[in-house]
XYZ file of C-alpha atoms in Angstrom:
248
model
C 102.414 99.273 100.378
C 100.318 100.211 103.418
C 101.924 101.782 106.509
C 100.796 101.006 110.010
C 101.405 103.622 112.702
C 101.162 102.635 116.300
C 99.882 105.708 118.150
C 97.728 104.438 121.082
C 100.118 105.216 123.908
C 99.232 107.558 126.759
C 102.828 109.019 127.066
C 102.964 109.167 130.939
C 106.752 109.701 130.801
C 106.158 112.803 128.650
C 104.033 114.684 131.160
C 103.408 117.546 131.298
C 103.478 117.474 127.538
C 100.748 114.801 127.422
C 98.445 116.056 130.080
C 95.918 117.199 127.501
C 96.910 115.269 124.359
C 98.061 111.900 123.153
C 101.805 111.221 122.677
C 101.625 111.334 118.884
C 100.189 114.909 119.001
C 103.120 116.297 121.013
C 104.734 118.903 118.706
C 108.356 118.620 117.662
C 109.777 121.567 115.817
C 106.289 123.051 115.184
C 104.270 119.960 114.159
C 103.031 116.730 115.867
C 105.213 113.751 115.938
C 102.612 111.852 113.806
C 102.884 114.524 111.160
C 106.678 113.714 110.859
C 105.808 110.118 110.627
C 103.095 110.651 107.980
C 105.415 112.798 105.907
C 108.201 110.172 105.874
C 105.906 107.274 105.130
C 104.312 109.211 102.287
C 107.814 109.794 100.810
C 108.470 106.083 101.043
C 105.353 105.448 98.930
C 102.717 104.569 101.443
C 99.309 104.379 99.764
C 97.382 104.099 102.951
C 97.957 104.898 106.680
C 96.453 102.391 109.262
C 96.684 104.262 112.525
C 96.288 102.471 115.853
C 94.718 104.900 118.355
C 93.788 104.479 121.967
C 94.421 107.259 124.550
C 92.638 110.414 123.605
C 92.016 108.896 120.217
C 89.483 111.623 119.106
C 92.293 114.265 119.289
C 94.124 112.388 116.554
C 91.017 111.559 114.560
C 89.727 115.155 114.692
C 93.116 116.656 113.695
C 93.767 114.403 110.638
C 90.443 113.131 109.540
C 90.327 110.490 106.903
C 93.365 111.578 104.915
C 96.864 113.151 105.022
C 98.035 114.993 101.924
C 95.944 112.727 99.690
C 96.776 109.408 101.446
C 93.708 107.870 102.985
C 93.767 107.129 106.778
C 92.062 104.139 108.456
C 91.875 103.961 112.165
C 91.943 100.962 114.457
C 91.188 101.165 118.219
C 93.424 99.504 120.842
C 91.223 99.560 123.864
C 93.912 98.619 126.236
C 97.612 99.134 125.900
C 98.921 95.455 126.179
C 102.127 95.663 124.090
C 103.097 96.110 120.478
C 102.042 92.652 119.300
C 98.524 93.293 120.874
C 98.406 96.662 119.038
C 99.425 95.121 115.707
C 96.588 92.606 115.860
C 94.015 95.463 115.869
C 94.994 96.158 112.272
C 95.000 92.539 111.051
C 91.729 92.879 109.089
C 93.069 95.839 107.147
C 96.304 94.306 105.849
C 96.622 91.759 103.157
C 100.149 92.260 101.832
C 103.615 93.447 102.836
C 103.410 96.582 104.987
C 105.603 99.121 106.825
C 105.331 99.607 110.626
C 106.574 102.586 112.455
C 106.172 103.490 116.129
C 104.353 106.715 116.284
C 106.646 108.369 118.882
C 109.903 108.170 116.891
C 111.455 110.814 114.819
C 113.829 109.679 112.083
C 116.383 111.172 109.686
C 117.658 107.870 108.279
C 117.700 105.298 105.589
C 114.165 104.018 106.003
C 113.976 103.449 102.139
C 116.608 100.679 102.423
C 114.341 98.718 104.665
C 111.437 99.056 102.197
C 113.691 98.143 99.336
C 114.893 95.017 100.994
C 111.328 93.969 101.548
C 110.380 94.502 97.981
C 113.251 92.237 96.902
C 111.292 89.242 98.081
C 114.359 87.870 99.706
C 113.139 88.505 103.249
C 109.980 87.910 105.066
C 110.685 91.025 107.307
C 113.326 93.665 107.515
C 114.239 96.041 110.413
C 116.105 99.257 110.773
C 118.660 98.472 113.579
C 121.385 100.544 115.355
C 124.256 99.978 117.591
C 124.082 101.477 121.042
C 126.522 101.511 123.919
C 126.555 98.098 125.509
C 125.400 99.525 128.808
C 122.195 100.843 127.146
C 121.407 97.665 125.122
C 119.244 96.152 127.962
C 116.699 98.950 127.426
C 115.696 97.603 123.946
C 114.900 94.628 121.923
C 118.382 93.215 121.150
C 119.184 91.397 117.982
C 121.732 88.775 117.134
C 122.682 88.377 113.424
C 124.589 85.843 111.262
C 127.232 86.544 108.654
C 124.591 87.295 106.117
C 123.096 90.117 108.170
C 119.967 87.923 108.940
C 118.480 88.268 112.407
C 118.850 85.002 114.317
C 117.540 86.001 117.705
C 115.627 88.787 119.289
C 115.521 89.333 123.012
C 113.355 91.986 124.740
C 115.328 94.092 127.341
C 117.662 91.236 128.383
C 119.643 91.622 131.523
C 122.716 90.177 129.684
C 122.457 91.391 126.107
C 123.972 89.097 123.403
C 124.955 92.165 121.364
C 124.503 95.870 121.203
C 122.515 95.821 117.929
C 118.890 96.944 118.773
C 115.710 97.338 116.949
C 114.547 100.943 116.205
C 110.950 101.867 115.500
C 110.731 101.055 111.853
C 110.061 97.642 110.365
C 108.605 95.875 107.268
C 106.607 92.596 107.479
C 104.564 90.172 105.448
C 101.088 89.175 106.929
C 102.844 86.214 108.516
C 103.557 88.488 111.569
C 99.833 88.312 112.492
C 99.857 84.588 112.927
C 102.984 85.015 115.189
C 101.336 87.661 117.259
C 98.281 85.368 117.825
C 100.663 82.843 119.457
C 102.502 85.244 121.702
C 101.986 84.792 125.525
C 102.267 87.748 128.007
C 105.764 88.551 129.023
C 106.848 89.118 132.635
C 105.847 92.763 132.055
C 102.285 91.461 131.317
C 102.654 92.668 127.690
C 102.491 90.848 124.358
C 105.914 91.715 122.924
C 106.594 92.089 119.343
C 110.066 90.714 119.872
C 108.438 87.503 120.934
C 106.392 87.459 117.686
C 109.516 88.088 115.751
C 111.363 85.248 117.483
C 108.396 82.892 116.533
C 108.910 83.920 112.880
C 112.625 83.115 113.193
C 111.908 79.706 114.751
C 109.556 78.846 111.797
C 112.349 79.383 109.297
C 111.430 82.916 108.118
C 114.197 85.203 106.854
C 114.500 88.570 108.677
C 117.170 91.021 107.629
C 118.794 93.825 109.657
C 119.643 97.023 107.931
C 121.916 99.222 109.834
C 120.797 102.735 110.410
C 122.514 105.567 108.427
C 121.411 108.738 110.162
C 119.683 109.216 113.472
C 116.451 108.615 115.288
C 114.916 109.822 118.591
C 112.476 107.909 120.517
C 110.429 110.646 122.082
C 109.809 109.106 125.537
C 110.644 112.037 127.779
C 110.497 115.881 127.458
C 114.263 116.052 127.001
C 113.970 113.659 124.017
C 111.464 116.128 122.342
C 113.964 118.977 123.006
C 116.887 116.819 121.476
C 114.837 115.908 118.351
C 114.095 119.547 117.754
C 117.784 120.476 117.961
C 118.710 117.685 115.543
C 115.942 118.715 113.059
C 117.204 122.265 113.201
C 120.829 121.213 112.753
C 121.704 122.717 116.274
C 122.948 119.304 117.499
C 125.468 116.770 116.348
C 124.329 113.333 115.126
C 124.812 110.409 117.583
C 127.983 108.594 116.988
C 127.249 105.712 114.627
C 129.196 103.304 112.266
C 125.825 103.266 110.376
C 125.992 101.002 107.356
C 123.865 98.323 105.872
C 124.763 94.777 107.111
């Protein structure tokens, strides 16, 4: 299974850490965030990395070249950062089967393998790692609603009044059907092509999307303090976030 890694962002909120490097090259516990991503994806059986680059792309390409620990790397260029659905379309020509998708600014110590396993069962058209967050924080994320079978029935991007406190993390599996949905997405109020909108289109077309509750932790490295927290967690110097993590 191929693995798509989104790493085109500038990381303005991470400054000064990103003044001279792209977000994915910011080091966490002695190695770039992208290296953490590649290592985990390789453990999950990725046979090719398709990396979406943009801001300071040459820094990433020069560092990793055309392979990582024997796994070939293909690069796709997102010339303008217009949202995750827009970024995903840059890799369409490289994907012809089910694939993994990870946001290249996330550090995980979690059950990513459960998501891949669910995709391989052919029961679902997509599967996402999800987590429960405090209700007051849910409006910062893509919020999911599920039915009694653990299938996602609705996804809303950063809602003012969240329908639940179950949110998408930065790890997904998809079939190529997601690309057709991304082509249909219209710009949001933020002027971006949201992946949550593409997912909602899949749901409306009758596709089955499963939510897998996170068992473990993840840190979205958006600010310098997030980098510091991820380092503490990786070193065992911090406690895990409170979670009732279990598969739906």
